[in-house]
Coordinates of C-alpha atoms and ligand atoms in Angstrom, one line a residue:
M4 CA -2.5 -35.2 2.1
K5 CA -1.3 -31.5 1.9
T6 CA -3.8 -28.9 3.2
T7 CA -4.8 -26.7 0.3
F8 CA -7.7 -24.5 -0.2
L9 CA -9.1 -27.0 -2.7
N10 CA -8.7 -30.0 -0.3
V11 CA -10.5 -28.1 2.5
L12 CA -13.3 -27.1 0.2
I13 CA -13.8 -30.7 -1.0
A14 CA -13.8 -32.0 2.6
I15 CA -16.3 -29.4 3.7
S16 CA -18.6 -29.9 0.8
A17 CA -18.6 -33.7 1.5
L18 CA -20.0 -33.2 5.0
P19 CA -23.6 -34.1 5.5
A20 CA -25.8 -31.0 5.4
R21 CA -27.2 -31.5 8.9
V22 CA -23.7 -31.2 10.5
L23 CA -23.4 -27.6 9.2
A24 CA -24.6 -25.6 12.2
K25 CA -22.5 -22.7 10.7
P26 CA -22.0 -21.7 7.1
G27 CA -19.5 -24.0 5.3
V28 CA -17.2 -21.1 4.6
D29 CA -16.7 -20.5 8.3
Q30 CA -15.6 -24.2 8.7
A31 CA -13.3 -23.9 5.8
I32 CA -11.7 -20.8 7.4
A33 CA -11.3 -22.5 10.7
Q34 CA -9.7 -25.6 9.1
L35 CA -7.3 -23.5 7.0
E36 CA -6.4 -21.3 10.0
S37 CA -5.4 -24.4 12.0
S38 CA -3.5 -26.0 9.1
N39 CA -0.4 -23.8 9.2
S40 CA -0.7 -23.8 5.4
K41 CA 2.1 -21.9 3.6
L42 CA -0.6 -20.4 1.5
L43 CA -1.8 -18.4 4.5
Q44 CA 1.6 -17.0 5.4
Y45 CA 1.5 -13.5 4.2
P46 CA 5.1 -12.5 3.6
T47 CA 5.2 -8.8 4.7
Q48 CA 2.8 -9.1 7.6
F49 CA 4.4 -6.8 10.2
T50 CA 1.8 -4.1 9.6
Q51 CA -0.7 -6.3 7.7
G52 CA -4.1 -4.6 7.2
I53 CA -3.1 -1.4 9.1
M54 CA -4.2 1.7 7.2
P55 CA -1.9 4.7 7.6
K56 CA -3.5 7.8 9.1
A57 CA -2.3 11.5 9.1
I58 CA -1.8 11.4 12.9
H59 CA 1.3 12.7 14.6
S60 CA 2.4 10.8 17.7
H61 CA 3.4 13.7 20.0
N62 CA 6.3 12.7 22.3
D63 CA 6.1 9.2 20.9
Y64 CA 8.8 7.8 23.2
W65 CA 6.3 8.3 26.1
R66 CA 4.4 5.2 25.0
D67 CA 5.1 1.8 26.5
V68 CA 6.6 0.7 23.3
P69 CA 7.9 3.7 21.3
L70 CA 7.4 3.6 17.5
L71 CA 5.6 0.2 17.4
T72 CA 2.6 1.4 19.4
A73 CA 2.2 4.3 16.9
L74 CA 2.6 1.9 13.9
S75 CA -0.1 -0.4 15.4
F76 CA -2.6 2.4 15.1
G77 CA -1.5 3.4 11.6
V78 CA 0.1 6.6 12.9
A79 CA 2.3 8.0 10.1
S80 CA 4.3 10.5 12.0
V81 CA 6.3 10.1 15.3
E82 CA 8.4 12.5 17.4
A83 CA 11.6 11.8 19.3
D84 CA 13.0 14.4 21.7
V85 CA 16.8 14.1 21.3
W86 CA 19.6 15.1 23.7
L87 CA 23.3 15.1 22.8
I88 CA 25.2 14.2 26.0
N89 CA 28.8 13.1 26.0
G90 CA 28.6 12.2 22.3
T91 CA 25.5 10.0 22.5
L92 CA 22.0 10.9 21.4
F93 CA 19.5 10.0 24.2
V94 CA 15.7 10.2 23.9
G95 CA 13.4 11.6 26.6
H96 CA 11.2 14.5 27.6
E97 CA 13.6 16.0 30.2
T98 CA 17.0 15.0 31.6
G99 CA 15.4 13.1 34.5
A100 CA 13.8 10.8 31.9
L101 CA 17.0 9.8 30.2
T102 CA 18.7 6.4 30.6
E103 CA 21.8 4.8 29.1
D104 CA 19.7 2.4 27.1
R105 CA 17.1 4.7 25.6
T106 CA 19.0 6.2 22.7
F107 CA 18.0 7.5 19.3
D108 CA 19.6 4.5 17.7
S109 CA 18.0 1.9 20.0
L110 CA 14.5 3.3 20.0
Y111 CA 14.2 4.6 16.4
V112 CA 17.0 3.9 14.0
Q113 CA 17.5 0.1 14.6
P114 CA 13.8 -0.8 14.9
L115 CA 13.0 1.1 11.7
L116 CA 15.9 -0.6 9.9
Q117 CA 14.6 -4.0 11.0
I118 CA 11.0 -3.2 10.0
L119 CA 12.0 -1.8 6.6
H120 CA 14.2 -4.9 5.9
M121 CA 11.2 -7.1 6.5
Q122 CA 9.0 -4.9 4.3
N123 CA 11.6 -5.0 1.5
P124 CA 12.5 -8.7 1.0
K125 CA 15.2 -9.3 -1.5
D126 CA 14.3 -12.2 -3.8
G127 CA 13.6 -13.1 -7.4
F128 CA 10.3 -11.3 -7.3
T129 CA 11.7 -8.0 -6.2
A130 CA 15.0 -8.2 -8.1
N131 CA 13.9 -5.5 -10.6
D132 CA 12.2 -3.2 -8.1
T133 CA 13.6 0.3 -7.9
G134 CA 11.4 1.8 -5.3
V135 CA 11.3 1.1 -1.5
N136 CA 8.3 -0.1 0.5
G137 CA 7.5 2.0 3.6
V138 CA 6.5 0.7 7.0
F139 CA 2.8 0.3 6.1
D140 CA 2.1 -2.8 4.1
T141 CA -1.3 -1.5 2.9
S142 CA 0.4 1.6 1.5
G143 CA 4.0 1.0 0.6
G144 CA 4.4 4.5 -0.9
T145 CA 3.3 6.3 2.3
P146 CA 6.5 7.5 4.2
L147 CA 6.8 7.6 7.9
Q148 CA 7.5 11.1 9.1
L149 CA 10.1 11.1 11.9
L150 CA 10.3 14.4 13.8
V151 CA 13.6 14.9 15.6
D152 CA 13.1 17.5 18.3
I153 CA 16.6 18.6 19.3
K154 CA 16.7 19.6 23.0
T155 CA 20.4 20.4 23.3
D156 CA 22.4 22.8 21.1
G157 CA 21.3 22.2 17.5
V158 CA 24.5 23.1 15.7
E159 CA 26.4 20.6 17.9
A160 CA 23.8 17.8 17.7
L161 CA 23.1 17.9 14.0
P162 CA 26.3 16.1 12.8
F163 CA 25.6 13.3 15.4
I164 CA 22.0 12.9 14.2
L165 CA 23.1 12.7 10.5
K166 CA 25.7 10.1 11.5
A167 CA 23.1 8.1 13.5
L168 CA 20.8 8.0 10.4
Q169 CA 23.6 6.4 8.3
P170 CA 22.2 2.8 8.4
L171 CA 18.8 4.1 7.1
R172 CA 20.6 6.3 4.5
A173 CA 22.8 3.5 3.3
A174 CA 19.8 1.2 2.7
G175 CA 18.1 3.9 0.6
Y176 CA 15.3 4.4 3.2
L177 CA 15.5 8.2 3.6
T178 CA 13.6 10.8 1.6
T179 CA 16.4 12.8 0.0
F180 CA 16.8 16.1 -1.9
A181 CA 19.7 15.8 -4.2
N182 CA 20.6 17.1 -7.7
E183 CA 17.6 19.4 -7.6
T184 CA 15.3 16.4 -7.1
L185 CA 13.3 15.4 -4.1
T186 CA 13.0 11.6 -3.9
Q187 CA 10.6 10.3 -1.4
S188 CA 11.5 7.1 0.4
A189 CA 10.3 5.1 3.4
V190 CA 11.2 7.7 6.1
T191 CA 11.1 11.4 6.0
V192 CA 13.2 13.0 8.8
V193 CA 12.1 16.5 9.8
G194 CA 14.1 18.4 12.4
T195 CA 12.3 20.6 14.9
G196 CA 13.1 22.1 18.3
N197 CA 16.6 23.5 18.2
S198 CA 17.3 22.1 14.7
P199 CA 19.5 24.8 13.1
L200 CA 17.9 26.3 10.0
E201 CA 21.1 27.5 8.3
Q202 CA 22.9 24.2 8.8
V203 CA 19.9 22.3 7.4
K204 CA 19.7 24.6 4.4
A205 CA 23.4 24.0 3.7
L206 CA 22.9 20.2 3.6
S207 CA 23.6 18.8 0.1
P208 CA 22.3 16.1 -0.4
R209 CA 19.7 16.8 2.2
D210 CA 17.9 14.0 4.1
Y211 CA 17.2 16.0 7.2
F212 CA 14.5 18.5 6.6
F213 CA 13.3 21.5 8.7
D214 CA 9.9 22.0 10.4
A215 CA 9.0 25.5 9.2
P216 CA 7.3 28.1 11.3
L217 CA 3.7 27.9 10.1
T218 CA 2.8 31.5 11.1
Q219 CA 5.9 33.0 9.6
L220 CA 6.0 31.5 6.1
T221 CA 5.4 34.9 4.6
D222 CA 7.8 36.7 7.0
P223 CA 10.7 38.1 4.8
S224 CA 13.0 38.7 7.9
L225 CA 13.6 34.9 8.0
N226 CA 15.5 35.2 4.7
T227 CA 14.1 31.8 3.6
T228 CA 12.2 30.5 0.7
W229 CA 10.0 27.8 2.2
D230 CA 9.3 24.9 0.0
P231 CA 9.1 21.1 0.4
T232 CA 12.7 20.5 -0.5
L233 CA 13.6 22.3 2.7
S234 CA 10.4 21.9 4.7
P235 CA 7.8 19.2 3.9
L236 CA 6.1 20.3 7.1
A237 CA 5.3 23.6 8.9
S238 CA 4.0 23.7 12.4
T239 CA 2.8 26.2 15.0
D240 CA 1.6 26.3 18.6
Y241 CA -2.2 26.1 18.2
E242 CA -2.7 28.1 21.4
T243 CA -1.0 31.3 20.0
A244 CA -2.1 30.9 16.4
V245 CA -5.8 30.1 16.9
G246 CA -6.5 29.8 20.6
W247 CA -10.1 28.5 20.5
S248 CA -10.7 26.2 23.5
G249 CA -13.2 24.0 21.7
I250 CA -15.9 25.1 24.1
G251 CA -18.6 27.4 22.8
N252 CA -18.4 28.8 19.3
V253 CA -15.2 29.4 17.3
T254 CA -14.9 33.0 16.2
D255 CA -14.6 34.0 12.5
E256 CA -11.2 35.5 13.3
Q257 CA -10.0 32.1 14.7
V258 CA -11.3 30.2 11.7
A259 CA -9.6 32.9 9.5
N260 CA -6.3 32.2 11.2
I261 CA -6.5 28.5 10.6
T262 CA -7.3 28.9 6.9
Q263 CA -4.7 31.7 6.4
F264 CA -1.9 29.6 7.9
V265 CA -3.0 26.4 6.2
G266 CA -3.2 28.4 2.9
D267 CA 0.3 29.9 3.4
A268 CA 1.6 26.3 3.7
H269 CA -0.4 24.6 0.9
G270 CA 0.4 27.5 -1.5
R271 CA 4.0 26.3 -1.1
G272 CA 3.3 22.6 -1.2
I273 CA 3.9 22.2 2.5
A274 CA 1.8 20.3 5.1
A275 CA 0.4 22.2 8.1
R276 CA 0.4 21.0 11.7
F277 CA -1.0 22.7 14.8
W278 CA 0.5 21.3 18.1
D279 CA -0.5 22.0 21.7
T280 CA -4.2 21.5 20.9
P281 CA -6.5 21.0 24.0
A282 CA -6.5 17.5 25.4
W283 CA -9.5 17.9 27.7
P284 CA -12.5 18.0 27.9
I285 CA -12.7 15.3 25.3
Y286 CA -15.6 17.0 23.4
A287 CA -13.5 20.2 23.3
R288 CA -10.5 18.3 22.0
D289 CA -12.7 16.7 19.3
N290 CA -14.2 20.0 18.4
V291 CA -10.8 21.5 17.8
W292 CA -9.6 18.4 15.8
R293 CA -12.7 18.7 13.7
A294 CA -12.2 22.4 13.1
L295 CA -8.6 21.9 12.1
L296 CA -9.4 19.0 9.7
E297 CA -12.3 20.8 8.2
N298 CA -10.1 23.8 7.5
G299 CA -7.3 21.9 5.8
A300 CA -4.8 21.0 8.6
D301 CA -2.8 18.0 7.3
W302 CA -1.8 16.3 10.6
L303 CA -3.7 15.6 13.8
N304 CA -1.3 16.2 16.7
A305 CA -2.3 13.5 19.2
D306 CA -1.3 12.2 22.6
D307 CA -4.2 9.6 22.7
L308 CA -3.4 7.6 19.6
A309 CA -6.4 5.2 20.1
A310 CA -8.8 8.2 20.2
A311 CA -7.2 9.9 17.2
S312 CA -7.1 6.8 15.1
S313 CA -10.8 6.1 15.6
F314 CA -11.7 9.8 15.2
Ligands
LIG430 C1 29.5 12.8 30.8 O1 30.9 12.9 31.0 C2 31.2 13.5 32.3 C3 32.8 13.6 32.3 O2 33.3 12.4 32.0 C4 30.7 12.7 33.4 O3 31.0 13.3 34.6 C5 29.2 12.6 33.3 O4 28.6 11.7 34.3 C6 28.8 12.0 31.9 N1 27.4 12.0 31.8 C7 26.7 10.9 31.4 C8 25.2 11.1 31.3 O5 27.2 9.8 31.2
LIG431 C1 13.6 -8.9 -14.1 O1 14.2 -8.5 -15.3 C2 14.8 -9.5 -16.1 C3 15.5 -8.9 -17.3 O2 14.6 -8.1 -18.0 C4 13.6 -10.5 -16.5 O3 14.2 -11.6 -17.1 C5 12.9 -11.0 -15.2 O4 11.8 -11.8 -15.5 C6 12.5 -9.8 -14.4 N1 11.9 -10.3 -13.1 C7 10.7 -10.0 -12.6 C8 10.3 -10.6 -11.3 O5 10.0 -9.2 -13.2
LIG432 C1 23.8 13.5 -8.1 O1 24.4 13.5 -9.4 C2 25.8 13.1 -9.4 C3 26.4 13.3 -10.8 O2 25.5 12.9 -11.8 C4 25.8 11.6 -9.0 O3 27.1 11.1 -9.0 C5 25.2 11.4 -7.7 O4 25.0 10.0 -7.3 C6 23.8 12.0 -7.6 N1 23.3 12.0 -6.2 C7 22.2 11.4 -5.9 C8 21.9 11.4 -4.4 O5 21.4 11.0 -6.7
LIG433 C1 18.4 38.1 7.3 O1 19.3 38.8 6.6 C2 19.6 40.1 7.2 C3 20.6 40.8 6.2 O2 21.6 40.0 5.8 C4 20.3 39.9 8.6 O3 20.5 41.1 9.2 C5 19.3 39.1 9.4 O4 19.9 38.8 10.7 C6 18.9 37.8 8.7 N1 17.8 37.2 9.5 C7 17.9 35.9 9.9 C8 16.7 35.4 10.7 O5 18.9 35.2 9.7
LIG434 C1 -4.3 35.0 14.7 O1 -2.9 34.9 14.5 C2 -2.2 36.1 14.8 C3 -0.7 35.8 14.4 O2 -0.2 34.7 15.0 C4 -2.3 36.4 16.3 O3 -1.6 37.6 16.6 C5 -3.8 36.5 16.6 O4 -3.9 36.6 18.0 C6 -4.5 35.2 16.2 N1 -5.9 35.4 16.4 C7 -6.5 34.7 17.3 C8 -8.0 34.9 17.4 O5 -5.9 33.9 18.0
LIG435 C1 -23.2 29.5 18.6 O1 -23.6 29.4 17.2 C2 -24.9 29.0 17.1 C3 -25.2 28.8 15.6 O2 -24.7 29.9 14.9 C4 -25.9 30.0 17.7 O3 -27.2 29.5 17.6 C5 -25.5 30.1 19.2 O4 -26.3 31.2 19.8 C6 -24.1 30.5 19.4 N1 -23.7 30.4 20.8 C7 -23.1 31.4 21.4 C8 -22.8 31.2 22.8 O5 -22.8 32.5 20.8

């Protein structure tokens, strides 16, 4: 007899009452779990049940398993430091941490491609779908933000990065600004570090965006109109922009700096991120995270993903 929900319920309800040391529903769950029933095989289960959170995985490639550890915590933004050396894009914090195997393609592009293929099955049910599911099964419309921190010359590296992104682009997985329209997709790539502003501005269509300088959005000398078609994200070094250690009381001036910079970004439809926030003592780190979130910062910049995801 096939194991169906109904069969299990009938079998359980037929048991004599005195055998039920536990509620019948628990027995039905245990039987169904051990049954390998197709009814229990959730099709897009890679990130099943994981809720996305506005956390940025700082130096994501440091973790035992880059990208996947972040996804397991629901982290919706990751950062790869990228070095162009002899025509290949390597990922690591400094040159001593580079190896032949750890490339932008192997650590980020190929895993993302595989995950997104799993999240976007092609069958009779999806034949008419026009949108793309993101990496998070609970929230298909939430894009993953991929920060590319260029460590070598940005003008030289950019064409290689655009080429490396081609498999994701070809599958329609990249957020793109084209024909005056910003179309969000599964992955939003944002250049930081040495990413070259003028070259990014010139991209048309554009699927590589620019991490804007959060404290300089109103600075006319940068000759740039900051908006989400160029910069969905603006960031600053927390230490120089705010500086509160998280110990003792925050000053009015420090709070005013947070709200001013956040306001500059939000007024332009741009998300605000403060990096280099204190990591220790833990209570000071948490105080700073709280002050940033309460005053409108959009991303928590985190090294300890477990702590940030349960914050
Ligand atoms: C890059 O190429 C040069 C010249 O062929 C070689 O000496 C060097 O070892 C290469 N670097 C790496 C990381 O492969
Ligand atoms: C897709 O569209 C076709 C034509 O309108 C329709 O016959 C079919 O039922 C649709 N499939 C789904 C899964 O909605
Ligand atoms: C932009 O518009 C042109 C002309 O209508 C069209 O050929 C092209 O595919 C569009 N590009 C995108 C990325 O939508
Ligand atoms: C802005 O434009 C002025 C005048 O063209 C130029 O001198 C200056 O270097 C530009 N600034 C930047 C940051 O490109
Ligand atoms: C507020 O920001 C300005 C501009 O970045 C900076 O000069 C000033 O020191 C900041 N104030 C504090 C209290 O950090
Ligand atoms: C911090 O703020 C609280 C509440 O406003 C106040 O009672 C306390 O004296 C302040 N502490 C310091 C060191 O200024």
